[in-house]
Coordinates of C-alpha atoms in Angstrom, one line a residue:
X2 CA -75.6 51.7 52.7
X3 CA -73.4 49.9 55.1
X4 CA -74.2 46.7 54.2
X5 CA -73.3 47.7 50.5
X6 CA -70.0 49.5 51.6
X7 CA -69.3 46.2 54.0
X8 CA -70.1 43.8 50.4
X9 CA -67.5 46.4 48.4
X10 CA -65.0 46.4 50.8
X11 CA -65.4 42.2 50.5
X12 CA -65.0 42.3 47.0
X13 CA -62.3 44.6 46.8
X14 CA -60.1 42.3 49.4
X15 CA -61.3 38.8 47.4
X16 CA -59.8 41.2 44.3
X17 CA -56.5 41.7 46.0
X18 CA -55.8 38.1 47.1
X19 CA -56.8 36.9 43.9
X20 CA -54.3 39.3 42.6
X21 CA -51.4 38.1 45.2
X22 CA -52.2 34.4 44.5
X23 CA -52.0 35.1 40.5
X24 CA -48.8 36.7 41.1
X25 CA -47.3 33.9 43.1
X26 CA -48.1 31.3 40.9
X27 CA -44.8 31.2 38.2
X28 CA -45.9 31.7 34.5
X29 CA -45.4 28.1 33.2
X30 CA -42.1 28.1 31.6
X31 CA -41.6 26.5 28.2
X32 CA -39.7 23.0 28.1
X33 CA -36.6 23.9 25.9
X34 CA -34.8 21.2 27.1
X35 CA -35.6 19.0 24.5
X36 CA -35.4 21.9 21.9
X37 CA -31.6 22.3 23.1
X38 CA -31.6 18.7 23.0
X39 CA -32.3 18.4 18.9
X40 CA -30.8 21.9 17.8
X41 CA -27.4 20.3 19.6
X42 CA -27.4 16.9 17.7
X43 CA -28.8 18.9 14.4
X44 CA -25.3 20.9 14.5
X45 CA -23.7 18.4 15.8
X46 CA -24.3 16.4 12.4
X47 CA -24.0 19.6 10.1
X48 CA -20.7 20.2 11.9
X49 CA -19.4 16.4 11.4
X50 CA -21.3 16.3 7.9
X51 CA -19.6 19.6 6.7
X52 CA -15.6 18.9 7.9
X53 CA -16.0 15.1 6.0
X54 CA -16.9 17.3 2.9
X55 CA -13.8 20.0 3.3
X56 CA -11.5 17.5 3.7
X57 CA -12.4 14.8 1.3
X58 CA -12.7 17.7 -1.2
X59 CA -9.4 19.1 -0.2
X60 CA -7.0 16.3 -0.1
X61 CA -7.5 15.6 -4.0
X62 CA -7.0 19.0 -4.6
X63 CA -4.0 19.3 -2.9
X64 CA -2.4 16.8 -5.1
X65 CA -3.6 17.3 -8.3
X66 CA -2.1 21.2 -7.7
X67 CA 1.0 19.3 -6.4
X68 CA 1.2 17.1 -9.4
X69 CA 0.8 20.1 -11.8
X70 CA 4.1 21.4 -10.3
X71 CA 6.5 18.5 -9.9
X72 CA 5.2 15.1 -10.6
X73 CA 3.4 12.6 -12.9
X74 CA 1.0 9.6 -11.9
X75 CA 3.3 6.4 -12.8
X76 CA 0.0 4.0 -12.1
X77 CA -0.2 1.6 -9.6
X78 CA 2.7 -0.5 -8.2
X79 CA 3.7 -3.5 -7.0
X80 CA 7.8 -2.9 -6.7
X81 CA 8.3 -4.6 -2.8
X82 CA 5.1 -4.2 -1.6
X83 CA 2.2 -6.6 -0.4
X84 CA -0.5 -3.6 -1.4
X85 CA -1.4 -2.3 -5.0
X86 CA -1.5 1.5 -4.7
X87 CA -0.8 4.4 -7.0
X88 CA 2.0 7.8 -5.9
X89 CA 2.3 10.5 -7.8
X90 CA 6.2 10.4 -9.1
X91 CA 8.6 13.3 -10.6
X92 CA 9.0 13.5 -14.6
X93 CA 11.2 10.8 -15.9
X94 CA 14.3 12.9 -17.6
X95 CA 16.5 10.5 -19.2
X96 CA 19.5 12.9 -20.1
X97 CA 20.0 14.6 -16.9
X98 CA 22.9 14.3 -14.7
X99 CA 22.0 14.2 -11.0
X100 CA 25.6 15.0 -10.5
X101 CA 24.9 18.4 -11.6
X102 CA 21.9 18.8 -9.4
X103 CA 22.7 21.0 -6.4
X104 CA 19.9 20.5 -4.0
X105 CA 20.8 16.6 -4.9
X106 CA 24.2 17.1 -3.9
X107 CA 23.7 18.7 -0.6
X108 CA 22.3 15.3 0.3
X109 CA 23.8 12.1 2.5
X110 CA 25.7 10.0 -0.6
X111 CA 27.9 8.0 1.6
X112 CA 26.7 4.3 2.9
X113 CA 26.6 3.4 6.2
X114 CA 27.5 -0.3 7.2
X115 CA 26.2 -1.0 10.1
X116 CA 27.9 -4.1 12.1
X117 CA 27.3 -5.5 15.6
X118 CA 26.7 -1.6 17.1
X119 CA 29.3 -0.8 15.1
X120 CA 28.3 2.3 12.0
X121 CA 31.4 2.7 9.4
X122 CA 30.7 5.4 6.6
X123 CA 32.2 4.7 2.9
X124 CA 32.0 6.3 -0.1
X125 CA 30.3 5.2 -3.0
X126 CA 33.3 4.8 -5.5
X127 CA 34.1 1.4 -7.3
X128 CA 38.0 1.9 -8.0
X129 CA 37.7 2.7 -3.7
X130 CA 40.0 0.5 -1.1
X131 CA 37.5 -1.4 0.9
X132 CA 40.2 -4.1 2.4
X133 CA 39.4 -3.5 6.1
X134 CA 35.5 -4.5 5.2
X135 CA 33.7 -7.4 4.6
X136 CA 33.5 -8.2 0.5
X137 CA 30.0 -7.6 0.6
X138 CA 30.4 -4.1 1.7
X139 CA 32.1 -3.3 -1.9
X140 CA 29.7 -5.3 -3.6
X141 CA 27.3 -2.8 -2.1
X142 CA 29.3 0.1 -3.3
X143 CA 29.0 -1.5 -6.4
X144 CA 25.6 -2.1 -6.5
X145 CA 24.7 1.3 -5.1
X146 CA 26.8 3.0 -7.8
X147 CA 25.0 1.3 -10.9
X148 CA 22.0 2.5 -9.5
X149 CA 22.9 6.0 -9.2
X150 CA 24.3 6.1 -12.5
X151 CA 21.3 4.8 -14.5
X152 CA 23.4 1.6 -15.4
X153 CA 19.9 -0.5 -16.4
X154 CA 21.8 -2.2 -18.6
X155 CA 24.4 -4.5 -16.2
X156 CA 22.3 -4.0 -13.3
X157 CA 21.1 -7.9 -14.2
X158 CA 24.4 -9.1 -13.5
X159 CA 23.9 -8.4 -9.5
X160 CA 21.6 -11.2 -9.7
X161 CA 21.5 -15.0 -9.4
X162 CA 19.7 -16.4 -12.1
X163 CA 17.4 -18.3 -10.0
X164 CA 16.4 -14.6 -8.2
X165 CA 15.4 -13.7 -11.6
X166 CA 13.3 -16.3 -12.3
X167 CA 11.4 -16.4 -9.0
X168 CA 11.3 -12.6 -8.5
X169 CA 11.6 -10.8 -12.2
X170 CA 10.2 -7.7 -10.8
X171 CA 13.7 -6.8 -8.8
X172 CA 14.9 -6.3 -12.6
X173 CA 14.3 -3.2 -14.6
X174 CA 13.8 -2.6 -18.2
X175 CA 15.1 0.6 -18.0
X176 CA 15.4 3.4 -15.4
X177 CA 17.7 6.8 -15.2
X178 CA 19.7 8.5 -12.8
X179 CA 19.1 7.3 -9.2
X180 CA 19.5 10.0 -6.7
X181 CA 20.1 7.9 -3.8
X182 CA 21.2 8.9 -0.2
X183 CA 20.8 8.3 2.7
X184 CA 22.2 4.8 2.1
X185 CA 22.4 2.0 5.4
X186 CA 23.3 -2.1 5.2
X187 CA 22.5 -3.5 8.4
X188 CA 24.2 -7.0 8.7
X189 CA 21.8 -9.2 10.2
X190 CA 23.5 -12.9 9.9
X191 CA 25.2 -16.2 8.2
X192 CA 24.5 -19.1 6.9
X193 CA 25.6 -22.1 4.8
X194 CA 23.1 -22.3 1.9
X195 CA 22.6 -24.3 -1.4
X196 CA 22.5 -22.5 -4.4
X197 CA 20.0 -24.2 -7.9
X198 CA 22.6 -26.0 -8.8
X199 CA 23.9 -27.6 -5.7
X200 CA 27.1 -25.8 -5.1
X201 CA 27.5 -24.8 -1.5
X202 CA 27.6 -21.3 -0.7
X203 CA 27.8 -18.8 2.1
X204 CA 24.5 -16.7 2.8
X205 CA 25.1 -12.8 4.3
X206 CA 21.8 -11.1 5.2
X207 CA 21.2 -7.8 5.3
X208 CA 18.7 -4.9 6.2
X209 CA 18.9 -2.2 3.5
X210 CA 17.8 0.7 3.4
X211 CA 17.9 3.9 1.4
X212 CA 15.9 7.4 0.2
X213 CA 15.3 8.7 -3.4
X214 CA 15.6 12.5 -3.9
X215 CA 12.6 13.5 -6.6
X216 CA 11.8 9.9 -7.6
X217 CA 10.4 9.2 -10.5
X218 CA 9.1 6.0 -10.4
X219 CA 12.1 4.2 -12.6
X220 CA 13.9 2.3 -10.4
X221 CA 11.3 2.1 -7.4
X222 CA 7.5 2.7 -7.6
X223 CA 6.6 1.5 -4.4
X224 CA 7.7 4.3 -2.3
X225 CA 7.6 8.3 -2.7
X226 CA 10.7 11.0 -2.8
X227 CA 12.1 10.9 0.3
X228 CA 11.0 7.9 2.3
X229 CA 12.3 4.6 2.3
X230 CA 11.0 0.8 2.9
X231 CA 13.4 -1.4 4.1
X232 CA 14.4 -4.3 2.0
X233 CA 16.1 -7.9 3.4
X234 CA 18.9 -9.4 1.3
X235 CA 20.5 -12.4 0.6
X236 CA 23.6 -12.4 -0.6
X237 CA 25.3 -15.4 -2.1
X238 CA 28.9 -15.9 -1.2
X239 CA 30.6 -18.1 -3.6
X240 CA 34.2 -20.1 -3.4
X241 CA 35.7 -18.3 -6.0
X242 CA 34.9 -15.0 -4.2
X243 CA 31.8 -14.1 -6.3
X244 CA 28.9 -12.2 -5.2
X245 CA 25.2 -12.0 -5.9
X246 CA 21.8 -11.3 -5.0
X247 CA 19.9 -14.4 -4.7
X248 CA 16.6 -12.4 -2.7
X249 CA 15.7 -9.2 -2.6
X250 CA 12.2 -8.5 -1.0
X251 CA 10.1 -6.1 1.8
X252 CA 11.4 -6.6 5.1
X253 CA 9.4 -3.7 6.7
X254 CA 5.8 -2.4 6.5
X255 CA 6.5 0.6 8.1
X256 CA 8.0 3.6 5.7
X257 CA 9.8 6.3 7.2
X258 CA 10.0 9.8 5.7
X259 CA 12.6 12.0 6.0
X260 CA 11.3 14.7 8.6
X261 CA 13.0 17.7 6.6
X262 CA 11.5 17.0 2.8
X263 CA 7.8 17.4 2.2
X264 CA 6.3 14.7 0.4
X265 CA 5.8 14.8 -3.5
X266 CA 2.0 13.8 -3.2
X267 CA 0.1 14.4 0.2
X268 CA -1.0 12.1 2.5
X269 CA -4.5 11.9 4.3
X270 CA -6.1 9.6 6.9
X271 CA -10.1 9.6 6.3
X272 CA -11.3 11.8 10.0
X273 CA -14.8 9.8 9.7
X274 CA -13.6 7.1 12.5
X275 CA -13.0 9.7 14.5
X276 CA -15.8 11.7 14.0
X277 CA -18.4 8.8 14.1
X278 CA -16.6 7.4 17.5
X279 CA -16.9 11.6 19.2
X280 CA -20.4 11.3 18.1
X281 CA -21.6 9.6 21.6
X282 CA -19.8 12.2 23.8
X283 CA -21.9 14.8 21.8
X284 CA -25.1 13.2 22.5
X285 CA -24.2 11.9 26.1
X286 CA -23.2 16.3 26.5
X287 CA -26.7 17.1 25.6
X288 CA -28.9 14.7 27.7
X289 CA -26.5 15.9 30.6
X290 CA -27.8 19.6 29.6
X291 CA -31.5 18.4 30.0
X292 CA -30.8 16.6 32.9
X293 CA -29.4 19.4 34.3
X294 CA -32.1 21.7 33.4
X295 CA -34.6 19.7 35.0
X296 CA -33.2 19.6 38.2
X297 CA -32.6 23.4 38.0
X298 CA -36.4 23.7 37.5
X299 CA -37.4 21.1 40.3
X300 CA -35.3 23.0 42.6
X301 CA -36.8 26.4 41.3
X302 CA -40.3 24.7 42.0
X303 CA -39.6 23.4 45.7
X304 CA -38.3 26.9 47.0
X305 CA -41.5 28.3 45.4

């Protein structure tokens, strides 16, 4: 009997360490790391694929709603521009008179010569008394007004005939009603030039610039309502006092919108560089996460 209570007792304590032992030993934990490690890139591409889709399928939207409202597709253009692209421009309206246009009239219609530091405003009136400039700067006024009055018809005559030949896309068939403002000549230089038929002649050149309210596409196709690309011309200077545009081309790449008007037809830069070049940091993010779960677990393991 003793011998069988001793063998119990044995058992009974071979029962309890085994129990102790079983409980110290951690349950072996599931590796999730890598799990984490998928599931992150797996959204991180659903995320990335899913924002290329919104705004690729916005961005047309946007201006086809926009061009319901306000504008018409003129086709592509090639008016002072190295690129062939296509804007969406305002209805052509042959009959109307900007004058009578409010909004149009709140606007900046006086032109800015700018000289040596120097910024004089005029008006833009023909039968004006421009004696203390330069004669270009009333050939400008000039120029400025035939645009803004839809005067297609004489606008050749502001040309050399040699411009015309080389560069027959400064001249219009037809166009309407300019509403131009925001009108700056920056004098740049002079020069003694020779014109096609060998007469000497005195070169002025000049940095124009200028915004159309509500383009539509007449007069210049290369830019949108309210921005402006800045133009170099030549001007040719003759003996007898007569003036005329012998170049007239892009002098700028950069367009410059006017911070207050919204754009007739939106703009949009495609996210995917971006996206593809924040792709690495996403992946680099979860291999730190692993990493850093292993080394919690080693440490877990040693104080065990």
């Amino acid at each position: 009997m003793a011998e069988d209570k001793i063998e119990n007792n044995r058992n009974e304590n071979e029962g309890a360490e085994k129990s102790v032992r079983e409980e110290e030993v951690p349950a072996p934990r599931p590796d999730i790391s890598r799990k984490n490690q998928k599931r992150g890139i797996i959204i991180a591409f659903c995320v990335m694929a899913a924002f290329i889709i919104i705004w690729y399928a916005w961005s047309p939207a946007m201006n086809f709603v926009l061009t319901l409202f306000e504008s018409e597709d003129t086709g592509a253009t090639s008016d002072f521009s190295d690129k062939i692209m296509s804007y969406s421009f305002y209805a052509a309206d042959y009959d109307e008179n900007i004058f009578e246009d409010e909004d149009y009239m709140d606007k900046n219609r006086m032109l800015a010569y700018v000289y040596e530091n120097n910024t004089f405003y005029v008006e833009i009136d023909p039968d004006g008394n421009y004696s203390s400039y330069d004669s270009t700067v009333e050939f400008f006024v000039r120029y400025f007004y035939a645009v803004m009055n839809g005067e297609y018809e004489t606008y050749p005559e502001f040309f050399t005939d040699e411009c015309i030949e080389n560069y027959p896309s400064v001249i219009k068939e037809r166009f309407t009603m300019q509403k131009l403002y925001d009108m700056v000549i920056t004098y740049n230089s002079t020069s003694t030039a020779t014109d096609a038929d060998g007469n000497s002649v005195t070169a002025y050149y000049y940095y124009v610039d200028y915004k159309i309210y509500q383009n539509n596409g007449t007069f210049r196709n290369d830019i949108e309502s309210n921005k402006t690309r800045t133009l170099i011309v030549e001007l040719y200077v003759y003996s007898d006092g007569t003036i005329l545009i012998n170049y007239m081309g892009r002098g700028d790449d950069v367009v410059s919108a006017d911070a207050s008007s919204s754009s007739s037809c939106a703009s949009a830069v495609s996210p995917l560089p971006a996206l593809i070049a924040a792709f690495p940091f996403v992946f680099v993010g979860c291999r730190k996460e692993r990493n850093e779960t292993k080394r919690s677990e080693a440490k877990r393991g040693s104080e065990n």
